[in-house]
Amino acid sequence: AQTVTQSQPEMSVQEAETVTLSCTYDTSESDYYLFWYKQPPSRQMILVIRQEAYKQQNATENRFSVNFQKAAKSFSLKISDSQLGDAAMYFCAYRGYFGNEKLTFGTGTRLTIIP
Amino acid sequence: NAGVMQNPRHLVRRRGQEARLRCSPMKGHSHVYWYRQLPEEGLKFMVYLQKENIIDESGMPKERFSAEFPKEGPSILRIQQVVRGDSAAYFCASSPQGQPNYGYTFGSGTRLTVV
């Protein structure tokens, strides 16, 4: 079974600075998808960024980018120019390539933005 | 284009009562997933359904919990004889057929409180 590990329960960053959230996963599959979701206090789960394992290029969405290291099974999220609205729980998630399998989530990292 | 609709937003039940949580997937999505989130924890998979079929219920407790996604109408997560430990946020998500890179679209969740 796939597992997703987020080893940082909490992180904090100064506004306008850069922060990196860590995620590792365990799988025997060669093709899969990885995601970062954001859950602000409103509780709504919001997709931040996705990465296809067969793509070598790291995904980027505006201030959000990932560092995908397939051999190391690592998928970190970098947030540049942090803003107050980035304060939230961030969840890393894994999904297999075939079919519509379930997403497996990590335990989350709570990000605090310091004004 | 309405997203995933969950209702009610909040639900209070006394111990021993039944709880019914409803989820209407995003238009065009044929796959529904239910997750449970305990306070300060990540999302735990419960069940994956397609219309009239349960595809994966490996995360469902063996007793008191059931789910359905009928041909017409929303998906229902039913909890019989609720206990205090059932208090949690229950999230529904949907995805389209054949697009594993899509991830999910989440509803806003139902917060169940058992008193």
Short mmCIF file of N, CA and C in Angstrom, two decimals, chain B residues 3-106:
data_model
loop_
_atom_site.label_atom_id
_atom_site.label_comp_id
_atom_site.label_asym_id
_atom_site.label_seq_id
_atom_site.Cartn_x
_atom_site.Cartn_y
_atom_site.Cartn_z
N GLY B 3 -19.89 23.35 -8.01
CA GLY B 3 -18.91 22.36 -7.60
C GLY B 3 -19.58 21.21 -6.88
N VAL B 4 -18.83 20.56 -6.01
CA VAL B 4 -19.35 19.47 -5.22
C VAL B 4 -20.19 20.05 -4.07
N MET B 5 -21.44 19.60 -3.98
CA MET B 5 -22.36 20.15 -2.98
C MET B 5 -22.56 19.13 -1.87
N GLN B 6 -22.25 19.56 -0.66
CA GLN B 6 -22.47 18.71 0.50
C GLN B 6 -23.48 19.39 1.42
N ASN B 7 -24.36 18.57 1.97
CA ASN B 7 -25.26 19.10 3.01
C ASN B 7 -25.65 18.00 3.97
N PRO B 8 -25.92 18.38 5.22
CA PRO B 8 -25.82 19.74 5.72
C PRO B 8 -24.37 20.14 5.98
N ARG B 9 -24.15 21.38 6.24
CA ARG B 9 -22.82 21.88 6.57
C ARG B 9 -22.44 21.47 8.00
N HIS B 10 -23.41 21.54 8.87
CA HIS B 10 -23.22 21.12 10.25
C HIS B 10 -24.37 20.20 10.63
N LEU B 11 -24.07 19.18 11.41
CA LEU B 11 -25.07 18.22 11.83
C LEU B 11 -24.79 17.82 13.27
N VAL B 12 -25.80 17.97 14.11
CA VAL B 12 -25.67 17.56 15.51
C VAL B 12 -26.61 16.39 15.75
N ARG B 13 -26.07 15.34 16.31
CA ARG B 13 -26.87 14.16 16.62
C ARG B 13 -26.58 13.70 18.04
N ARG B 14 -27.60 13.16 18.67
CA ARG B 14 -27.41 12.55 19.99
C ARG B 14 -26.91 11.12 19.79
N ARG B 15 -26.20 10.65 20.77
CA ARG B 15 -25.70 9.27 20.72
C ARG B 15 -26.86 8.31 20.45
N GLY B 16 -26.65 7.39 19.52
CA GLY B 16 -27.68 6.42 19.19
C GLY B 16 -28.55 6.80 18.00
N GLN B 17 -28.52 8.06 17.61
CA GLN B 17 -29.30 8.48 16.45
C GLN B 17 -28.57 8.13 15.15
N GLU B 18 -29.25 8.39 14.04
CA GLU B 18 -28.66 8.15 12.73
C GLU B 18 -28.25 9.48 12.11
N ALA B 19 -27.15 9.45 11.37
CA ALA B 19 -26.70 10.62 10.64
C ALA B 19 -26.69 10.29 9.15
N ARG B 20 -27.23 11.20 8.35
CA ARG B 20 -27.21 11.04 6.89
C ARG B 20 -26.54 12.25 6.29
N LEU B 21 -25.46 11.99 5.55
CA LEU B 21 -24.71 13.06 4.92
C LEU B 21 -24.87 12.91 3.41
N ARG B 22 -25.11 14.03 2.75
CA ARG B 22 -25.41 14.00 1.32
C ARG B 22 -24.32 14.68 0.50
N CYS B 23 -24.13 14.18 -0.70
CA CYS B 23 -23.11 14.73 -1.58
C CYS B 23 -23.57 14.65 -3.02
N SER B 24 -23.61 15.78 -3.70
CA SER B 24 -23.88 15.81 -5.13
C SER B 24 -22.58 16.14 -5.84
N PRO B 25 -22.09 15.24 -6.69
CA PRO B 25 -20.80 15.48 -7.35
C PRO B 25 -20.89 16.62 -8.35
N MET B 26 -19.73 17.07 -8.75
CA MET B 26 -19.64 18.10 -9.76
C MET B 26 -20.25 17.58 -11.06
N LYS B 27 -20.87 18.45 -11.82
CA LYS B 27 -21.49 18.04 -13.07
C LYS B 27 -20.45 17.40 -13.98
N GLY B 28 -20.81 16.23 -14.51
CA GLY B 28 -19.90 15.52 -15.40
C GLY B 28 -18.96 14.55 -14.69
N HIS B 29 -18.98 14.56 -13.37
CA HIS B 29 -18.13 13.63 -12.60
C HIS B 29 -18.94 12.40 -12.23
N SER B 30 -18.34 11.23 -12.43
CA SER B 30 -19.06 9.99 -12.17
C SER B 30 -18.50 9.21 -10.99
N HIS B 31 -17.45 9.75 -10.36
CA HIS B 31 -16.78 9.06 -9.27
C HIS B 31 -16.88 9.90 -8.00
N VAL B 32 -17.28 9.25 -6.93
CA VAL B 32 -17.45 9.94 -5.65
C VAL B 32 -16.62 9.24 -4.58
N TYR B 33 -15.99 10.04 -3.75
CA TYR B 33 -15.15 9.53 -2.67
C TYR B 33 -15.58 10.19 -1.38
N TRP B 34 -15.55 9.44 -0.29
CA TRP B 34 -15.82 10.00 1.04
C TRP B 34 -14.57 9.85 1.90
N TYR B 35 -14.27 10.94 2.61
CA TYR B 35 -13.13 10.97 3.53
C TYR B 35 -13.59 11.49 4.88
N ARG B 36 -12.89 11.07 5.92
CA ARG B 36 -13.18 11.57 7.26
C ARG B 36 -11.94 12.28 7.78
N GLN B 37 -12.15 13.40 8.45
CA GLN B 37 -11.05 14.15 9.03
C GLN B 37 -11.34 14.41 10.50
N LEU B 38 -10.54 13.80 11.34
CA LEU B 38 -10.64 14.06 12.77
C LEU B 38 -9.91 15.37 13.08
N PRO B 39 -10.24 16.03 14.19
CA PRO B 39 -9.59 17.30 14.52
C PRO B 39 -8.07 17.20 14.49
N GLU B 40 -7.44 18.15 13.82
CA GLU B 40 -5.98 18.24 13.73
C GLU B 40 -5.35 17.01 13.08
N GLU B 41 -6.09 16.32 12.25
CA GLU B 41 -5.53 15.17 11.55
C GLU B 41 -5.76 15.31 10.05
N GLY B 42 -5.16 14.39 9.30
CA GLY B 42 -5.34 14.38 7.86
C GLY B 42 -6.63 13.71 7.45
N LEU B 43 -6.79 13.56 6.16
CA LEU B 43 -8.00 12.95 5.61
C LEU B 43 -7.80 11.45 5.45
N LYS B 44 -8.74 10.70 5.99
CA LYS B 44 -8.69 9.25 5.90
C LYS B 44 -9.75 8.76 4.92
N PHE B 45 -9.33 7.99 3.96
CA PHE B 45 -10.24 7.45 2.95
C PHE B 45 -11.26 6.52 3.60
N MET B 46 -12.50 6.65 3.14
CA MET B 46 -13.55 5.75 3.62
C MET B 46 -14.05 4.86 2.48
N VAL B 47 -14.56 5.47 1.41
CA VAL B 47 -15.22 4.67 0.38
C VAL B 47 -15.17 5.42 -0.95
N TYR B 48 -15.16 4.62 -2.03
CA TYR B 48 -15.15 5.13 -3.40
C TYR B 48 -16.32 4.48 -4.13
N LEU B 49 -17.16 5.32 -4.74
CA LEU B 49 -18.36 4.82 -5.41
C LEU B 49 -18.47 5.38 -6.81
N GLN B 50 -19.08 4.58 -7.67
CA GLN B 50 -19.63 5.05 -8.93
C GLN B 50 -21.13 4.82 -8.86
N LYS B 51 -21.84 5.28 -9.86
CA LYS B 51 -23.30 5.13 -9.84
C LYS B 51 -23.69 3.67 -9.60
N GLU B 52 -24.43 3.45 -8.55
CA GLU B 52 -24.99 2.13 -8.20
C GLU B 52 -23.92 1.09 -7.87
N ASN B 53 -22.68 1.50 -7.70
CA ASN B 53 -21.62 0.54 -7.38
C ASN B 53 -20.68 1.07 -6.32
N ILE B 54 -20.31 0.22 -5.39
CA ILE B 54 -19.24 0.52 -4.44
C ILE B 54 -17.98 -0.11 -5.00
N ILE B 55 -16.99 0.73 -5.30
CA ILE B 55 -15.77 0.24 -5.93
C ILE B 55 -14.72 -0.16 -4.88
N ASP B 56 -14.59 0.64 -3.84
CA ASP B 56 -13.58 0.37 -2.81
C ASP B 56 -14.13 0.88 -1.49
N GLU B 57 -14.37 0.00 -0.56
CA GLU B 57 -14.86 0.41 0.76
C GLU B 57 -13.88 -0.02 1.85
N SER B 58 -12.62 -0.09 1.49
CA SER B 58 -11.61 -0.59 2.40
C SER B 58 -11.42 0.29 3.63
N GLY B 59 -11.85 1.55 3.57
CA GLY B 59 -11.69 2.45 4.71
C GLY B 59 -12.93 2.60 5.57
N MET B 60 -13.96 1.89 5.23
CA MET B 60 -15.23 2.01 5.98
C MET B 60 -15.18 1.12 7.22
N PRO B 61 -15.59 1.64 8.36
CA PRO B 61 -15.75 0.78 9.53
C PRO B 61 -16.73 -0.34 9.20
N LYS B 62 -16.50 -1.50 9.80
CA LYS B 62 -17.28 -2.68 9.43
C LYS B 62 -18.74 -2.58 9.88
N GLU B 63 -18.98 -1.83 10.91
CA GLU B 63 -20.35 -1.74 11.45
C GLU B 63 -20.81 -0.29 11.45
N ARG B 64 -22.06 -0.10 11.32
CA ARG B 64 -22.80 1.16 11.46
C ARG B 64 -22.65 2.11 10.29
N PHE B 65 -21.65 1.95 9.46
CA PHE B 65 -21.40 2.86 8.35
C PHE B 65 -21.81 2.21 7.04
N SER B 66 -22.47 2.99 6.18
CA SER B 66 -22.79 2.51 4.84
C SER B 66 -22.82 3.70 3.89
N ALA B 67 -22.65 3.41 2.62
CA ALA B 67 -22.66 4.47 1.61
C ALA B 67 -23.35 3.96 0.37
N GLU B 68 -23.96 4.89 -0.35
CA GLU B 68 -24.59 4.54 -1.61
C GLU B 68 -24.50 5.74 -2.56
N PHE B 69 -24.59 5.40 -3.84
CA PHE B 69 -24.62 6.42 -4.88
C PHE B 69 -25.63 5.92 -5.91
N PRO B 70 -26.89 6.26 -5.70
CA PRO B 70 -27.94 5.69 -6.56
C PRO B 70 -27.91 6.28 -7.96
N LYS B 71 -28.66 5.63 -8.83
CA LYS B 71 -28.73 6.08 -10.22
C LYS B 71 -29.22 7.52 -10.31
N GLU B 72 -30.16 7.86 -9.48
CA GLU B 72 -30.68 9.23 -9.42
C GLU B 72 -30.44 9.77 -8.02
N GLY B 73 -30.01 11.01 -7.94
CA GLY B 73 -29.86 11.64 -6.64
C GLY B 73 -28.44 11.62 -6.13
N PRO B 74 -28.26 12.21 -4.94
CA PRO B 74 -26.91 12.37 -4.40
C PRO B 74 -26.37 11.07 -3.80
N SER B 75 -25.09 11.09 -3.53
CA SER B 75 -24.49 10.01 -2.74
C SER B 75 -24.82 10.26 -1.27
N ILE B 76 -25.04 9.18 -0.55
CA ILE B 76 -25.39 9.28 0.87
C ILE B 76 -24.39 8.48 1.69
N LEU B 77 -23.87 9.11 2.72
CA LEU B 77 -23.08 8.40 3.74
C LEU B 77 -23.96 8.32 4.98
N ARG B 78 -24.19 7.11 5.43
CA ARG B 78 -25.13 6.88 6.53
C ARG B 78 -24.37 6.28 7.71
N ILE B 79 -24.58 6.89 8.87
CA ILE B 79 -23.97 6.38 10.09
C ILE B 79 -25.10 6.07 11.07
N GLN B 80 -25.24 4.81 11.41
CA GLN B 80 -26.29 4.40 12.34
C GLN B 80 -25.75 4.40 13.76
N GLN B 81 -26.64 4.66 14.70
CA GLN B 81 -26.32 4.59 16.13
C GLN B 81 -25.01 5.31 16.43
N VAL B 82 -24.97 6.58 16.13
CA VAL B 82 -23.73 7.35 16.25
C VAL B 82 -23.21 7.34 17.68
N VAL B 83 -21.87 7.40 17.78
CA VAL B 83 -21.17 7.48 19.05
C VAL B 83 -20.29 8.72 19.02
N ARG B 84 -19.79 9.12 20.20
CA ARG B 84 -18.99 10.35 20.29
C ARG B 84 -17.80 10.31 19.34
N GLY B 85 -17.20 9.13 19.18
CA GLY B 85 -16.04 9.00 18.31
C GLY B 85 -16.31 9.23 16.84
N ASP B 86 -17.58 9.30 16.46
CA ASP B 86 -17.93 9.61 15.06
C ASP B 86 -17.86 11.10 14.78
N SER B 87 -17.72 11.92 15.80
CA SER B 87 -17.61 13.36 15.60
C SER B 87 -16.38 13.67 14.76
N ALA B 88 -16.59 14.32 13.64
CA ALA B 88 -15.51 14.59 12.69
C ALA B 88 -16.08 15.44 11.56
N ALA B 89 -15.17 15.86 10.68
CA ALA B 89 -15.60 16.47 9.43
C ALA B 89 -15.56 15.39 8.35
N TYR B 90 -16.64 15.30 7.60
CA TYR B 90 -16.74 14.31 6.53
C TYR B 90 -16.75 15.04 5.20
N PHE B 91 -15.78 14.70 4.37
CA PHE B 91 -15.64 15.34 3.08
C PHE B 91 -16.01 14.39 1.97
N CYS B 92 -16.69 14.96 1.00
CA CYS B 92 -16.98 14.25 -0.24
C CYS B 92 -16.15 14.90 -1.35
N ALA B 93 -15.70 14.10 -2.29
CA ALA B 93 -14.96 14.60 -3.44
C ALA B 93 -15.43 13.86 -4.68
N SER B 94 -15.26 14.48 -5.82
CA SER B 94 -15.62 13.81 -7.07
C SER B 94 -14.53 14.01 -8.11
N SER B 95 -14.52 13.12 -9.09
CA SER B 95 -13.58 13.23 -10.19
C SER B 95 -14.22 12.67 -11.44
N PRO B 96 -13.72 13.09 -12.61
CA PRO B 96 -14.30 12.57 -13.87
C PRO B 96 -13.72 11.21 -14.20
N GLN B 97 -14.40 10.53 -15.09
CA GLN B 97 -13.96 9.22 -15.55
C GLN B 97 -12.66 9.35 -16.33
N GLY B 98 -11.69 8.47 -16.06
CA GLY B 98 -10.52 8.32 -16.91
C GLY B 98 -9.52 9.45 -16.87
N GLN B 99 -9.52 10.24 -15.81
CA GLN B 99 -8.56 11.35 -15.70
C GLN B 99 -7.88 11.32 -14.33
N PRO B 100 -7.00 10.36 -14.13
CA PRO B 100 -6.36 10.26 -12.81
C PRO B 100 -5.49 11.44 -12.47
N ASN B 101 -5.06 12.20 -13.47
CA ASN B 101 -4.24 13.37 -13.16
C ASN B 101 -5.07 14.54 -12.67
N TYR B 102 -6.39 14.39 -12.70
CA TYR B 102 -7.27 15.48 -12.31
C TYR B 102 -7.22 15.72 -10.80
N GLY B 103 -6.99 14.67 -10.04
CA GLY B 103 -7.13 14.83 -8.60
C GLY B 103 -8.60 14.80 -8.25
N TYR B 104 -9.00 15.60 -7.30
CA TYR B 104 -10.40 15.65 -6.90
C TYR B 104 -10.88 17.10 -6.87
N THR B 105 -12.20 17.25 -6.94
CA THR B 105 -12.85 18.47 -6.49
C THR B 105 -13.58 18.13 -5.19
N PHE B 106 -13.30 18.89 -4.16
CA PHE B 106 -13.88 18.62 -2.85
C PHE B 106 -15.11 19.47 -2.58
#
